[in-house]
Tab-separated table of C-alpha atoms in Angstrom:
chain	number	residue	atom	x	y	z
A	1	MET	CA	-0.296	-0.436	-0.199
A	2	ASP	CA	1.166	3.191	-0.847
A	3	GLN	CA	2.160	5.975	1.380
A	4	ALA	CA	-0.534	8.291	0.611
A	5	LYS	CA	-3.522	5.703	0.856
A	6	ILE	CA	-1.905	5.171	4.430
A	7	SER	CA	-1.523	8.796	5.429
A	8	ASN	CA	-5.415	8.946	4.006
A	9	ILE	CA	-6.382	5.976	6.170
A	10	GLU	CA	-4.849	7.123	9.202
A	11	SER	CA	-6.506	10.773	8.977
A	12	GLY	CA	-9.646	9.121	8.608
A	13	ARG	CA	-10.510	10.940	4.845
A	14	ILE	CA	-11.009	7.123	3.743
A	15	GLY	CA	-12.347	4.422	5.062
A	16	VAL	CA	-10.493	0.847	5.882
A	17	SER	CA	-11.631	-2.441	5.018
A	18	GLU	CA	-11.438	-5.682	7.539
A	19	GLU	CA	-9.577	-7.436	5.005
A	20	ARG	CA	-7.189	-5.108	4.597
A	21	ILE	CA	-6.442	-4.222	8.554
A	22	ARG	CA	-5.811	-8.231	8.420
A	23	ARG	CA	-3.185	-7.597	5.782
A	24	LEU	CA	-1.524	-4.426	7.178
A	25	ALA	CA	-1.374	-6.473	10.533
A	26	ALA	CA	0.452	-9.227	9.011
A	27	HIS	CA	2.508	-6.950	7.252
A	28	TYR	CA	3.606	-5.070	10.340
A	29	SER	CA	4.126	-8.289	12.047
A	30	CYS	CA	1.355	-7.306	14.526
A	31	ALA	CA	-0.021	-10.396	16.728
A	32	ASP	CA	-2.277	-8.598	19.237
A	33	THR	CA	-5.227	-10.529	18.126
A	34	ALA	CA	-7.773	-8.755	20.193
A	35	LEU	CA	-6.092	-5.593	18.912
A	36	ILE	CA	-6.991	-6.597	15.575
A	37	ASP	CA	-10.426	-7.984	16.038
A	38	ALA	CA	-11.327	-4.621	17.297
A	39	LEU	CA	-10.197	-2.949	14.641
A	40	CYS	CA	-11.959	-5.319	12.582
A	41	ALA	CA	-14.980	-5.250	14.386
A	42	MET	CA	-14.914	-0.984	13.678
A	43	ALA	CA	-14.346	-1.488	10.185
A	44	ARG	CA	-17.458	-3.542	9.760
A	45	GLU	CA	-19.484	-0.264	11.102
A	46	HIS	CA	-19.336	1.120	7.693
A	47	ARG	CA	-18.655	4.947	7.344
A	48	GLY	CA	-21.972	6.862	6.501
A	49	GLN	CA	-24.264	4.733	8.529
A	50	HIS	CA	-23.826	6.704	11.707
A	51	TRP	CA	-25.785	9.627	12.812
A	52	TRP	CA	-23.005	11.948	13.093
A	53	ASP	CA	-21.757	10.933	9.427
A	54	GLU	CA	-24.948	13.272	8.727
A	55	TYR	CA	-22.947	16.117	10.106
A	56	ARG	CA	-19.878	15.688	7.983
A	57	GLY	CA	-19.249	19.002	5.998
A	58	ILE	CA	-21.617	20.637	7.826
A	59	LEU	CA	-19.823	20.630	11.434
A	60	ALA	CA	-15.850	20.606	11.659
A	61	PRO	CA	-14.752	17.240	11.767
A	62	ALA	CA	-13.718	17.455	15.917
A	63	PHE	CA	-17.288	17.236	16.363
A	64	LEU	CA	-17.858	13.931	14.177
A	65	ASP	CA	-14.344	12.879	16.183
A	66	ILE	CA	-16.236	12.934	19.828
A	67	ALA	CA	-19.122	11.697	18.567
A	68	GLU	CA	-17.704	8.644	17.723
A	69	LEU	CA	-15.072	8.259	20.825
A	70	GLU	CA	-17.864	8.239	22.793
A	71	HIS	CA	-19.882	5.455	20.334
A	72	HIS	CA	-17.140	2.952	20.637
A	73	ALA	CA	-16.489	3.814	24.235
A	74	VAL	CA	-16.637	1.240	26.923
A	75	HIS	CA	-15.996	3.801	29.822
A	76	LEU	CA	-16.019	7.198	29.920
A	77	ARG	CA	-14.568	9.745	32.115
A	78	SER	CA	-14.407	13.543	31.794
A	79	MET	CA	-13.675	16.777	33.870
A	80	GLN	CA	-15.039	20.008	33.441
A	81	THR	CA	-13.973	23.074	34.749
A	82	LEU	CA	-15.572	26.217	33.320
A	83	SER	CA	-18.874	24.582	31.638
A	84	MET	CA	-21.239	21.497	31.650
A	85	PRO	CA	-20.256	18.596	29.948
A	86	GLY	CA	-21.790	18.656	26.942
A	87	LEU	CA	-23.217	15.114	27.323
A	88	LEU	CA	-25.083	16.532	30.398
A	89	GLN	CA	-26.527	19.574	28.572
A	90	THR	CA	-29.795	20.970	27.922
A	91	GLU	CA	-30.617	22.251	24.449
A	92	ASP	CA	-31.139	26.554	25.918
A	93	TYR	CA	-27.367	25.729	27.680
A	94	ALA	CA	-25.628	24.540	24.946
A	95	ARG	CA	-27.206	27.600	22.636
A	96	ALA	CA	-25.944	29.688	25.166
A	97	VAL	CA	-22.456	28.349	24.861
A	98	PHE	CA	-22.051	28.389	21.407
A	99	ARG	CA	-23.614	32.176	21.201
A	100	GLY	CA	-20.485	32.826	23.204
A	101	GLY	CA	-17.717	32.120	20.710
A	102	ILE	CA	-16.048	34.948	19.012
A	103	PRO	CA	-16.400	35.579	16.309
A	104	PRO	CA	-20.024	35.030	16.428
A	105	LEU	CA	-21.502	31.825	14.934
A	106	PRO	CA	-24.053	32.094	12.298
A	107	ASP	CA	-27.381	30.935	13.353
A	108	ASP	CA	-27.767	27.974	11.036
A	109	GLU	CA	-23.906	26.771	12.293
A	110	ILE	CA	-25.109	27.124	16.014
A	111	GLU	CA	-28.298	25.053	15.398
A	112	ALA	CA	-26.366	22.492	13.793
A	113	ARG	CA	-24.075	22.411	16.806
A	114	VAL	CA	-26.897	22.145	19.274
A	115	GLU	CA	-28.967	19.678	17.703
A	116	HIS	CA	-25.047	17.337	17.544
A	117	ARG	CA	-24.481	18.168	21.254
A	118	MET	CA	-28.060	16.896	22.502
A	119	ARG	CA	-27.643	13.787	19.754
A	120	ARG	CA	-24.281	12.773	21.575
A	121	ARG	CA	-26.015	11.610	24.423
A	122	SER	CA	-27.748	8.759	22.511
A	123	ALA	CA	-24.220	7.086	23.723
A	124	LEU	CA	-25.872	7.009	27.298
A	125	GLU	CA	-28.994	6.097	26.474
A	126	ARG	CA	-28.364	2.977	24.464
A	127	ASP	CA	-28.882	-0.540	25.697
A	128	ASN	CA	-25.588	-1.415	28.001
A	129	PRO	CA	-24.290	2.367	27.943
A	130	PRO	CA	-20.766	3.049	28.632
A	131	PRO	CA	-20.284	4.026	32.947
A	132	TYR	CA	-20.101	7.644	32.744
A	133	GLU	CA	-17.882	9.452	35.530
A	134	VAL	CA	-17.647	13.390	35.278
A	135	VAL	CA	-15.893	15.622	38.389
A	136	ILE	CA	-17.338	19.362	37.625
A	137	HIS	CA	-15.771	22.145	38.972
A	138	GLU	CA	-18.023	24.414	41.551
A	139	ALA	CA	-17.199	27.195	39.541
A	140	ALA	CA	-19.008	25.654	36.010
A	141	LEU	CA	-22.290	25.296	38.333
A	142	ARG	CA	-22.584	28.772	39.308
A	143	MET	CA	-21.664	30.365	35.626
A	144	ARG	CA	-24.892	31.667	34.718
A	145	PHE	CA	-24.751	31.170	30.859
A	146	GLY	CA	-27.798	32.062	29.171
A	147	GLY	CA	-29.077	33.748	32.221
A	148	ARG	CA	-31.094	32.480	35.539
A	149	GLU	CA	-33.467	30.355	34.142
A	150	VAL	CA	-31.635	28.413	31.957
A	151	THR	CA	-28.941	27.867	34.506
A	152	ARG	CA	-31.836	26.727	37.046
A	153	GLU	CA	-32.932	24.148	34.588
A	154	GLN	CA	-29.829	22.891	33.313
A	155	LEU	CA	-28.582	22.195	37.014
A	156	GLU	CA	-31.982	20.783	37.577
A	157	HIS	CA	-31.079	19.000	34.223
A	158	LEU	CA	-27.663	17.598	35.371
A	159	LEU	CA	-29.459	16.521	38.824
A	160	GLU	CA	-31.768	13.929	37.273
A	161	MET	CA	-28.969	12.860	34.808
A	162	SER	CA	-26.911	12.059	37.846
A	163	GLU	CA	-29.724	9.403	38.629
A	164	TRP	CA	-28.812	7.774	35.349
A	165	PRO	CA	-27.888	4.111	35.308
A	166	GLY	CA	-23.979	4.447	34.995
A	167	VAL	CA	-23.950	8.200	35.185
A	168	THR	CA	-21.516	9.249	38.384
A	169	VAL	CA	-21.367	13.061	38.897
A	170	ARG	CA	-19.020	14.407	41.428
A	171	VAL	CA	-18.077	17.981	42.260
A	172	LEU	CA	-15.143	19.575	43.108
A	173	PRO	CA	-15.698	22.084	45.535
A	174	PHE	CA	-14.036	25.673	46.021
A	175	SER	CA	-13.017	24.501	49.429
A	176	ASN	CA	-10.670	22.383	47.594
A	177	GLU	CA	-6.891	22.945	48.820
A	178	GLN	CA	-5.059	20.756	46.274
A	179	PHE	CA	-4.132	21.851	42.464
A	180	ILE	CA	-5.625	20.060	39.785
A	181	GLU	CA	-3.719	20.349	36.617
A	182	VAL	CA	-6.643	20.513	34.484
A	183	THR	CA	-7.933	24.154	33.085
A	184	GLN	CA	-9.764	22.340	29.815
A	185	PRO	CA	-12.309	20.256	29.317
A	186	LEU	CA	-11.162	16.647	29.160
A	187	LEU	CA	-12.254	13.399	28.385
A	188	TYR	CA	-11.232	10.085	28.284
A	189	ALA	CA	-12.644	7.232	26.332
A	190	ALA	CA	-11.573	3.873	27.030
A	191	GLY	CA	-11.412	1.711	24.300
A	192	VAL	CA	-12.372	-2.111	24.172
A	193	VAL	CA	-8.602	-3.144	24.372
A	194	PRO	CA	-5.914	-0.390	26.061
A	195	GLN	CA	-4.510	0.300	22.599
A	196	LEU	CA	-7.666	1.831	21.759
A	197	ASP	CA	-8.126	4.343	24.815
A	198	THR	CA	-8.148	8.095	23.784
A	199	VAL	CA	-7.946	11.616	25.695
A	200	GLN	CA	-9.667	14.480	24.293
A	201	LYS	CA	-9.002	17.714	25.331
A	202	ASP	CA	-10.054	21.167	24.118
A	203	SER	CA	-8.403	24.010	24.244
A	204	PRO	CA	-8.278	27.772	22.339
A	205	SER	CA	-6.572	26.063	19.500
A	206	GLY	CA	-9.074	23.479	18.826
A	207	SER	CA	-9.857	19.788	19.879
A	208	HIS	CA	-6.689	17.254	20.440
A	209	HIS	CA	-6.627	13.787	20.974
A	210	LEU	CA	-3.877	12.198	22.831
A	211	ASP	CA	-3.443	8.101	22.640
A	212	ALA	CA	0.538	7.797	23.709
A	213	GLU	CA	0.671	5.454	26.849
A	214	ALA	CA	2.656	8.400	28.657
A	215	GLU	CA	-0.304	10.780	28.061
A	216	LEU	CA	-2.893	7.922	29.083
A	217	GLN	CA	-1.168	7.489	32.614
A	218	LYS	CA	-0.772	11.085	33.227
A	219	HIS	CA	-4.702	11.926	32.503
A	220	ARG	CA	-6.155	8.584	34.285
A	221	ALA	CA	-4.098	9.896	37.448
A	222	LEU	CA	-4.939	13.490	36.838
A	223	LEU	CA	-8.739	12.481	36.868
A	224	ASP	CA	-8.420	9.846	39.974
A	225	VAL	CA	-6.984	12.848	41.801
A	226	ALA	CA	-9.608	14.799	40.739
A	227	GLU	CA	-12.327	12.424	41.811
A	228	SER	CA	-10.445	11.877	45.501
A	229	VAL	CA	-10.362	15.324	46.349
A	230	SER	CA	-14.475	15.998	45.124
A	231	LEU	CA	-17.417	15.581	47.119
A	232	ASP	CA	-18.756	12.250	47.511
A	233	VAL	CA	-21.947	11.895	44.993
A	234	GLY	CA	-24.664	12.526	47.709
A	235	GLN	CA	-22.659	15.533	48.868
A	236	SER	CA	-21.893	16.226	44.999
A	237	ARG	CA	-26.555	16.331	43.959
A	238	GLN	CA	-26.972	18.559	47.295
A	239	LEU	CA	-24.321	20.845	46.433
A	240	ILE	CA	-26.116	21.393	42.680
A	241	ALA	CA	-29.657	21.341	44.361
A	242	ASP	CA	-28.684	24.122	46.712
A	243	ILE	CA	-26.926	26.139	43.958
A	244	ALA	CA	-30.353	25.554	42.110
A	245	ARG	CA	-32.463	26.755	44.133
A	246	GLU	CA	-30.445	29.982	44.700
A	247	LEU	CA	-31.531	31.177	41.316
Protein backbone atom coordinates (compact mmCIF):
# COMPACT_ATOMS: atom_id res chain seq x y z
CA MET A 1 0.00 0.00 0.00
CA ASP A 2 1.41 3.41 -0.94
CA GLN A 3 2.18 6.00 1.73
CA ALA A 4 -0.47 8.43 0.50
CA LYS A 5 -3.24 5.86 1.02
CA ILE A 6 -1.91 4.98 4.50
CA SER A 7 -1.86 8.69 5.36
CA ASN A 8 -5.47 9.07 4.21
CA ILE A 9 -6.53 6.07 6.32
CA GLU A 10 -4.71 7.41 9.39
CA SER A 11 -6.35 10.82 8.99
CA GLY A 12 -9.82 9.31 8.51
CA ARG A 13 -10.24 10.68 5.00
CA ILE A 14 -10.90 7.19 3.62
CA GLY A 15 -12.20 4.04 5.25
CA VAL A 16 -10.43 0.72 5.62
CA SER A 17 -11.87 -2.76 5.20
CA GLU A 18 -11.54 -5.67 7.60
CA GLU A 19 -9.51 -7.54 4.99
CA ARG A 20 -7.07 -4.65 4.64
CA ILE A 21 -6.69 -4.35 8.42
CA ARG A 22 -5.71 -8.00 8.63
CA ARG A 23 -3.27 -7.62 5.73
CA LEU A 24 -1.68 -4.58 7.36
CA ALA A 25 -1.43 -6.40 10.69
CA ALA A 26 0.36 -9.29 9.00
CA HIS A 27 2.64 -6.90 7.09
CA TYR A 28 3.67 -5.11 10.30
CA SER A 29 3.94 -8.39 12.27
CA CYS A 30 1.19 -7.42 14.69
CA ALA A 31 0.11 -10.53 16.58
CA ASP A 32 -2.24 -8.81 19.04
CA THR A 33 -5.44 -10.70 18.21
CA ALA A 34 -7.63 -8.67 20.58
CA LEU A 35 -6.53 -5.38 19.00
CA ILE A 36 -6.91 -6.67 15.45
CA ASP A 37 -10.39 -8.04 16.18
CA ALA A 38 -11.43 -4.74 17.80
CA LEU A 39 -10.26 -2.75 14.78
CA CYS A 40 -12.04 -5.13 12.42
CA ALA A 41 -15.27 -4.80 14.39
CA MET A 42 -15.04 -1.02 14.04
CA ALA A 43 -14.35 -1.34 10.31
CA ARG A 44 -17.48 -3.46 9.86
CA GLU A 45 -19.54 -0.50 11.03
CA HIS A 46 -19.37 1.07 7.61
CA ARG A 47 -18.74 4.77 7.29
CA GLY A 48 -21.92 6.69 6.55
CA GLN A 49 -24.34 4.67 8.66
CA HIS A 50 -23.94 6.54 11.96
CA TRP A 51 -25.93 9.59 12.96
CA TRP A 52 -22.89 11.85 13.18
CA ASP A 53 -22.07 11.24 9.52
CA GLU A 54 -25.07 13.44 8.71
CA TYR A 55 -22.95 16.37 9.90
CA ARG A 56 -19.95 15.62 7.69
CA GLY A 57 -19.23 18.79 5.72
CA ILE A 58 -21.55 20.79 8.00
CA LEU A 59 -19.58 20.76 11.24
CA ALA A 60 -15.84 20.60 11.83
CA PRO A 61 -14.32 17.08 11.99
CA ALA A 62 -13.77 17.44 15.76
CA PHE A 63 -17.53 17.23 16.30
CA LEU A 64 -17.71 13.94 14.44
CA ASP A 65 -14.63 12.64 16.23
CA ILE A 66 -15.99 13.12 19.74
CA ALA A 67 -19.32 11.50 18.84
CA GLU A 68 -17.46 8.50 17.43
CA LEU A 69 -15.21 8.31 20.50
CA GLU A 70 -18.22 8.24 22.80
CA HIS A 71 -19.97 5.66 20.63
CA HIS A 72 -17.09 3.17 20.72
CA ALA A 73 -16.01 3.75 24.34
CA VAL A 74 -16.58 1.11 27.00
CA HIS A 75 -15.96 3.62 29.81
CA LEU A 76 -16.05 7.43 29.83
CA ARG A 77 -14.44 9.78 32.34
CA SER A 78 -14.36 13.56 32.12
CA MET A 79 -13.59 16.74 33.99
CA GLN A 80 -15.10 20.18 33.39
CA THR A 81 -13.90 23.38 35.01
CA LEU A 82 -16.02 26.20 33.54
CA SER A 83 -19.00 24.64 31.78
CA MET A 84 -21.20 21.56 31.95
CA PRO A 85 -20.16 18.38 30.13
CA GLY A 86 -21.57 18.26 26.62
CA LEU A 87 -23.29 14.92 27.28
CA LEU A 88 -25.22 16.46 30.19
CA GLN A 89 -26.19 19.84 28.71
CA THR A 90 -29.70 21.07 28.02
CA GLU A 91 -30.54 22.48 24.61
CA ASP A 92 -30.83 26.07 25.87
CA TYR A 93 -27.58 25.85 27.83
CA ALA A 94 -25.71 24.46 24.81
CA ARG A 95 -27.15 27.22 22.64
CA ALA A 96 -25.95 29.87 25.12
CA VAL A 97 -22.45 28.35 25.11
CA PHE A 98 -22.23 28.32 21.32
CA ARG A 99 -23.59 31.87 21.08
CA GLY A 100 -20.60 33.01 23.13
CA GLY A 101 -18.10 32.14 20.41
CA ILE A 102 -15.69 34.74 19.04
CA PRO A 103 -16.17 35.59 16.24
CA PRO A 104 -19.94 34.99 16.49
CA LEU A 105 -21.22 31.91 14.69
CA PRO A 106 -24.03 32.06 12.11
CA ASP A 107 -27.40 31.00 13.50
CA ASP A 108 -27.59 27.93 11.27
CA GLU A 109 -24.24 26.65 12.53
CA ILE A 110 -25.24 27.27 16.13
CA GLU A 111 -28.40 25.23 15.62
CA ALA A 112 -26.45 22.43 13.91
CA ARG A 113 -24.02 22.33 16.83
CA VAL A 114 -26.83 22.28 19.38
CA GLU A 115 -28.63 19.47 17.54
CA HIS A 116 -25.40 17.47 17.29
CA ARG A 117 -24.71 17.94 21.00
CA MET A 118 -28.17 16.73 21.96
CA ARG A 119 -27.80 13.65 19.77
CA ARG A 120 -24.50 12.76 21.43
CA ARG A 121 -26.55 11.74 24.47
CA SER A 122 -27.52 8.59 22.57
CA ALA A 123 -24.23 7.12 23.83
CA LEU A 124 -25.80 7.05 27.31
CA GLU A 125 -29.28 6.02 26.17
CA ARG A 126 -28.48 2.81 24.30
CA ASP A 127 -28.65 -0.69 25.75
CA ASN A 128 -25.65 -1.35 28.01
CA PRO A 129 -24.27 2.21 27.90
CA PRO A 130 -20.69 2.83 29.03
CA PRO A 131 -20.21 3.96 32.63
CA TYR A 132 -19.77 7.74 32.64
CA GLU A 133 -17.92 9.39 35.52
CA VAL A 134 -17.61 13.17 35.51
CA VAL A 135 -16.00 15.69 37.83
CA ILE A 136 -17.43 19.21 37.56
CA HIS A 137 -15.78 22.16 39.26
CA GLU A 138 -18.09 24.24 41.42
CA ALA A 139 -17.21 27.22 39.21
CA ALA A 140 -19.01 25.55 36.30
CA LEU A 141 -22.15 25.15 38.41
CA ARG A 142 -22.21 28.85 39.22
CA MET A 143 -21.61 30.18 35.71
CA ARG A 144 -24.93 31.64 34.49
CA PHE A 145 -24.60 31.00 30.78
CA GLY A 146 -27.90 32.02 29.21
CA GLY A 147 -29.18 33.64 32.41
CA ARG A 148 -30.72 32.48 35.67
CA GLU A 149 -33.59 30.45 34.21
CA VAL A 150 -31.40 28.58 31.73
CA THR A 151 -28.84 27.87 34.46
CA ARG A 152 -31.47 26.63 36.91
CA GLU A 153 -32.96 24.30 34.31
CA GLN A 154 -29.47 23.06 33.49
CA LEU A 155 -28.72 22.28 37.14
CA GLU A 156 -32.05 20.49 37.54
CA HIS A 157 -31.29 18.49 34.39
CA LEU A 158 -27.85 17.63 35.80
CA LEU A 159 -29.48 16.31 38.97
CA GLU A 160 -31.87 14.20 36.92
CA MET A 161 -29.11 12.73 34.76
CA SER A 162 -26.94 12.02 37.80
CA GLU A 163 -29.52 9.36 38.67
CA TRP A 164 -29.22 7.59 35.31
CA PRO A 165 -27.71 4.08 35.51
CA GLY A 166 -23.96 4.28 35.09
CA VAL A 167 -23.74 8.08 35.38
CA THR A 168 -21.67 9.37 38.31
CA VAL A 169 -21.41 13.11 38.97
CA ARG A 170 -18.96 14.53 41.49
CA VAL A 171 -18.35 18.20 42.28
CA LEU A 172 -14.89 19.63 42.94
CA PRO A 173 -15.69 22.37 45.48
CA PHE A 174 -14.08 25.77 45.90
CA SER A 175 -12.92 24.55 49.32
CA ASN A 176 -10.55 22.03 47.72
CA GLU A 177 -6.95 22.90 48.62
CA GLN A 178 -5.15 20.68 46.10
CA PHE A 179 -4.21 22.02 42.67
CA ILE A 180 -5.51 19.87 39.80
CA GLU A 181 -3.66 20.30 36.52
CA VAL A 182 -6.80 20.42 34.39
CA THR A 183 -7.87 23.83 33.09
CA GLN A 184 -9.61 22.77 29.87
CA PRO A 185 -12.40 20.23 29.24
CA LEU A 186 -11.00 16.70 29.36
CA LEU A 187 -12.54 13.43 28.18
CA TYR A 188 -10.97 10.00 28.65
CA ALA A 189 -12.58 7.40 26.40
CA ALA A 190 -11.55 3.83 27.18
CA GLY A 191 -11.62 1.53 24.18
CA VAL A 192 -12.50 -2.15 24.01
CA VAL A 193 -8.76 -2.82 24.29
CA PRO A 194 -6.28 -0.52 26.10
CA GLN A 195 -4.50 0.38 22.86
CA LEU A 196 -7.66 2.18 21.72
CA ASP A 197 -7.90 4.44 24.78
CA THR A 198 -7.99 8.12 23.79
CA VAL A 199 -7.86 11.44 25.62
CA GLN A 200 -9.74 14.34 24.04
CA LYS A 201 -8.91 17.84 25.26
CA ASP A 202 -10.31 21.19 24.19
CA SER A 203 -8.13 24.28 24.03
CA PRO A 204 -8.35 27.75 22.45
CA SER A 205 -6.56 26.33 19.40
CA GLY A 206 -9.03 23.48 18.94
CA SER A 207 -9.62 19.88 19.93
CA HIS A 208 -6.67 17.55 20.53
CA HIS A 209 -6.50 13.76 20.77
CA LEU A 210 -3.81 11.96 22.75
CA ASP A 211 -3.12 8.23 22.70
CA ALA A 212 0.53 7.84 23.72
CA GLU A 213 0.78 5.61 26.80
CA ALA A 214 2.58 8.29 28.82
CA GLU A 215 -0.23 10.77 28.13
CA LEU A 216 -2.90 8.19 28.94
CA GLN A 217 -1.24 7.37 32.27
CA LYS A 218 -0.91 11.06 33.12
CA HIS A 219 -4.56 11.82 32.45
CA ARG A 220 -5.81 8.74 34.27
CA ALA A 221 -3.80 9.93 37.27
CA LEU A 222 -5.20 13.47 36.95
CA LEU A 223 -8.75 12.15 36.92
CA ASP A 224 -8.00 9.85 39.86
CA VAL A 225 -6.76 12.82 41.90
CA ALA A 226 -9.72 14.99 40.89
CA GLU A 227 -12.17 12.27 41.94
CA SER A 228 -10.36 11.68 45.24
CA VAL A 229 -10.64 15.33 46.35
CA SER A 230 -14.19 15.87 45.07
CA LEU A 231 -17.34 15.65 47.14
CA ASP A 232 -18.98 12.25 47.24
CA VAL A 233 -22.04 11.60 45.09
CA GLY A 234 -24.56 12.55 47.77
CA GLN A 235 -22.73 15.72 48.79
CA SER A 236 -22.35 16.66 45.13
CA ARG A 237 -26.08 16.31 44.49
CA GLN A 238 -26.82 18.42 47.57
CA LEU A 239 -24.51 21.22 46.43
CA ILE A 240 -26.01 21.21 42.93
CA ALA A 241 -29.51 21.41 44.40
CA ASP A 242 -28.48 24.24 46.76
CA ILE A 243 -27.03 26.30 43.90
CA ALA A 244 -30.15 25.69 41.80
CA ARG A 245 -32.34 26.95 44.64
CA GLU A 246 -30.26 30.14 44.86
CA LEU A 247 -31.39 30.93 41.33
